[in-house]
mmCIF file of C-alpha atoms in Angstrom:
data_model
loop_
_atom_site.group_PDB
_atom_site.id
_atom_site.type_symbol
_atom_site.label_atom_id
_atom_site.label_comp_id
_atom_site.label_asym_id
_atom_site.label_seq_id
_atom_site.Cartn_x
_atom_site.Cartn_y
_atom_site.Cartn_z
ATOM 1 C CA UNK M 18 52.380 -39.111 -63.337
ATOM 2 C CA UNK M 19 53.528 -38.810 -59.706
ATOM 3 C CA UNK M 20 49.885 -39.220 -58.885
ATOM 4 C CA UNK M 21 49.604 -42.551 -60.640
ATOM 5 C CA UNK M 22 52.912 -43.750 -59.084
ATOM 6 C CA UNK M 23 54.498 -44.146 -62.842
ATOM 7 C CA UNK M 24 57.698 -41.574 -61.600
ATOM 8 C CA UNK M 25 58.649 -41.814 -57.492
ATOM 9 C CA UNK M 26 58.802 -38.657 -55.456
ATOM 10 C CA UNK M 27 61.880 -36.270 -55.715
ATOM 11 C CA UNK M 28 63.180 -34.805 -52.588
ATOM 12 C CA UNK M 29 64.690 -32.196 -54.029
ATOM 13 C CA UNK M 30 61.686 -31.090 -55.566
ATOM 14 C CA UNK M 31 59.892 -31.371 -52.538
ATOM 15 C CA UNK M 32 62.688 -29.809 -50.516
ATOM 16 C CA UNK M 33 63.118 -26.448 -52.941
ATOM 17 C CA UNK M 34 59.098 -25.566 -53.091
ATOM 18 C CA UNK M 35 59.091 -25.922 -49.206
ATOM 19 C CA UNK M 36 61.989 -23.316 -49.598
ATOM 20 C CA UNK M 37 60.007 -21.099 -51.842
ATOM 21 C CA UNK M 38 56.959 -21.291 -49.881
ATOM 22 C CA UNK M 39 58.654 -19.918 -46.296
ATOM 23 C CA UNK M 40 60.710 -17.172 -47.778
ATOM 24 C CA UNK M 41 57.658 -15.808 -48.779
ATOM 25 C CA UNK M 42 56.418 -12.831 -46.402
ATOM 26 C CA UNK M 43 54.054 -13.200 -43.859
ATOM 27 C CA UNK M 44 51.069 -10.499 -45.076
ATOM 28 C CA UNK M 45 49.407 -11.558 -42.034
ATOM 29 C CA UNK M 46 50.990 -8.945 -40.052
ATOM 30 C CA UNK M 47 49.843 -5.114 -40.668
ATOM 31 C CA UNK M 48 53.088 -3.369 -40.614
ATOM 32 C CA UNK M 49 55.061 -6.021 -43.029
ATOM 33 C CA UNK M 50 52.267 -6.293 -45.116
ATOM 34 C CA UNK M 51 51.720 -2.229 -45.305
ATOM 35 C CA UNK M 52 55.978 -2.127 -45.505
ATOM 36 C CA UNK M 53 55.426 -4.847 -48.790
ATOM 37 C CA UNK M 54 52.371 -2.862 -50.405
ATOM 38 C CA UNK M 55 54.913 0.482 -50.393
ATOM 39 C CA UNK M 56 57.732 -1.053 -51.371
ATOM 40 C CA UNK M 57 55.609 -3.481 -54.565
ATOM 41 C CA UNK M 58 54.218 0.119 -55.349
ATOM 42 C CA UNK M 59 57.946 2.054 -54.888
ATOM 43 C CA UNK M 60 58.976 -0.409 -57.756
ATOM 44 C CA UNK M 61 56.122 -0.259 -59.967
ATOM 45 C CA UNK M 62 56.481 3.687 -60.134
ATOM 46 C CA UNK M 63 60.171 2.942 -60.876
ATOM 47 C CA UNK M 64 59.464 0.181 -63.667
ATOM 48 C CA UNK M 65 56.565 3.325 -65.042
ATOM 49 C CA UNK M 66 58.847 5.975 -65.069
ATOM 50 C CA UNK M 67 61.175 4.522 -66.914
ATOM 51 C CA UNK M 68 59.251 2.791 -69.620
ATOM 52 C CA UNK M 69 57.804 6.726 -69.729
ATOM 53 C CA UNK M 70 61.226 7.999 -70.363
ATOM 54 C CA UNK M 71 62.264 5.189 -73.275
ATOM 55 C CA UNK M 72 59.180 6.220 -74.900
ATOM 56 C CA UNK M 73 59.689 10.011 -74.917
ATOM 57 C CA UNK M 74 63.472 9.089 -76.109
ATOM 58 C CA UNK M 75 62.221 6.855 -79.312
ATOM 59 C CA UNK M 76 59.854 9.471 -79.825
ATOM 60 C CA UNK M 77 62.270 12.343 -79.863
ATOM 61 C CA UNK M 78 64.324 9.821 -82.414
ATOM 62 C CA UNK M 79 61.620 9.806 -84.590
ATOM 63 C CA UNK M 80 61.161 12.873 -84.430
ATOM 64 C CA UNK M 81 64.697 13.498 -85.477
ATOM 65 C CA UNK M 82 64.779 11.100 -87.947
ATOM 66 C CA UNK M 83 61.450 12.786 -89.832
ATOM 67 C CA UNK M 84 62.935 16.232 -90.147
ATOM 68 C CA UNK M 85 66.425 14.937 -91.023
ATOM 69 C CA UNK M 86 64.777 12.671 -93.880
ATOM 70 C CA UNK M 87 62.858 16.172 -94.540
ATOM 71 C CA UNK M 88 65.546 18.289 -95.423
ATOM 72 C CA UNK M 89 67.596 15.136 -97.068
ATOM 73 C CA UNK M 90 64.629 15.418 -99.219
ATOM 74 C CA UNK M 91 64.157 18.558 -99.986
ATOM 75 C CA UNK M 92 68.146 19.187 -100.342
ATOM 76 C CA UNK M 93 67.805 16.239 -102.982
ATOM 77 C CA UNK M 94 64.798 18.539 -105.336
ATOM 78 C CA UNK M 95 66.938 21.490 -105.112
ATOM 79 C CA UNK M 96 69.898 19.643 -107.116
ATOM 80 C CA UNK M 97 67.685 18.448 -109.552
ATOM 81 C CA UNK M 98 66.347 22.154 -110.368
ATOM 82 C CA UNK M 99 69.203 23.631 -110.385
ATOM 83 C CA UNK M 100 70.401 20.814 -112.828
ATOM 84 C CA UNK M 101 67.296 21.245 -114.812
ATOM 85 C CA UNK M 102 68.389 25.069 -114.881
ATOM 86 C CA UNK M 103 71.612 24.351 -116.251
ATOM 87 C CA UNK M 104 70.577 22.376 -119.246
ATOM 88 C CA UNK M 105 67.640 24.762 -119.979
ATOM 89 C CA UNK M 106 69.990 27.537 -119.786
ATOM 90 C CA UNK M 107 72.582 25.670 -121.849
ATOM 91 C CA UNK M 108 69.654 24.864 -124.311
ATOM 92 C CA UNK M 109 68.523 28.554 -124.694
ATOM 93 C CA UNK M 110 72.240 29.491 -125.107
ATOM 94 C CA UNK M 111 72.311 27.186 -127.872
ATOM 95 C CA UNK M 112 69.969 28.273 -130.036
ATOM 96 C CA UNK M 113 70.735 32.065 -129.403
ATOM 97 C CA UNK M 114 73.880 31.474 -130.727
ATOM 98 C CA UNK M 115 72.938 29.912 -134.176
ATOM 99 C CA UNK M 116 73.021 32.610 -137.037
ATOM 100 C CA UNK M 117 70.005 34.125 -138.255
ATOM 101 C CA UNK M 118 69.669 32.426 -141.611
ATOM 102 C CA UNK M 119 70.191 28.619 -140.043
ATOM 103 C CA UNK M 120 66.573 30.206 -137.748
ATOM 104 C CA UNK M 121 65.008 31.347 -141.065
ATOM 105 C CA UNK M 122 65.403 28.012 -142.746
ATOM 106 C CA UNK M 123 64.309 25.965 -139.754
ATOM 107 C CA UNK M 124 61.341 28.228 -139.611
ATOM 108 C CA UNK M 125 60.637 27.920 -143.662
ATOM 109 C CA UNK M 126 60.774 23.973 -143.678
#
């Protein structure tokens, strides 16, 4: 729209890309521009290393979390044999202690 001359120029604008465009560093020389290429890479090992670590940490939680839910689990079937034990046990008690003759005339009808 500048183009067409439907909004004027802004200095500012102007002002902050000319700005931009001389802070950036001159690759033209070989020492800055090897000094840049070290430094770029320095960083990217950085920025690797550390998304290496955060995954080896949320592994490790998962991990963690797997064998935790694991023995929650297996905690959780233990309680419900041993409850089923008690009420078989209770059940088998039961029926021991009824007299003979009560057996005989379940057994006759």
């Amino acid at each position: 729209q500048v183009l067409d001359n439907k909004l004027p120029v802004n200095s500012e604008i102007i002002q902050n890309l000319q700005d931009i465009f001389n802070l950036l560093p001159n690759l033209t020389i070989p020492d800055d521009s090897s000094a840049f290429t070290v430094q770029t890479n320095d960083e990217y090992a950085l920025i690797y290393v550390s998304s290496m670590a955060r995954a080896i940490i949320a592994l490790h939680d998962l991990i963690n979390n797997k064998i935790e839910n694991r023995e929650a689990e297996l905690s959780a079937d233990a309680i419900a044999n041993e409850a089923k034990n008690a009420t078989d046990t209770q059940a088998a008690s039961t029926d021991a202690a009824q007299p003979a003759d009560s057996k005989d005339a379940a057994k006759s009808s």
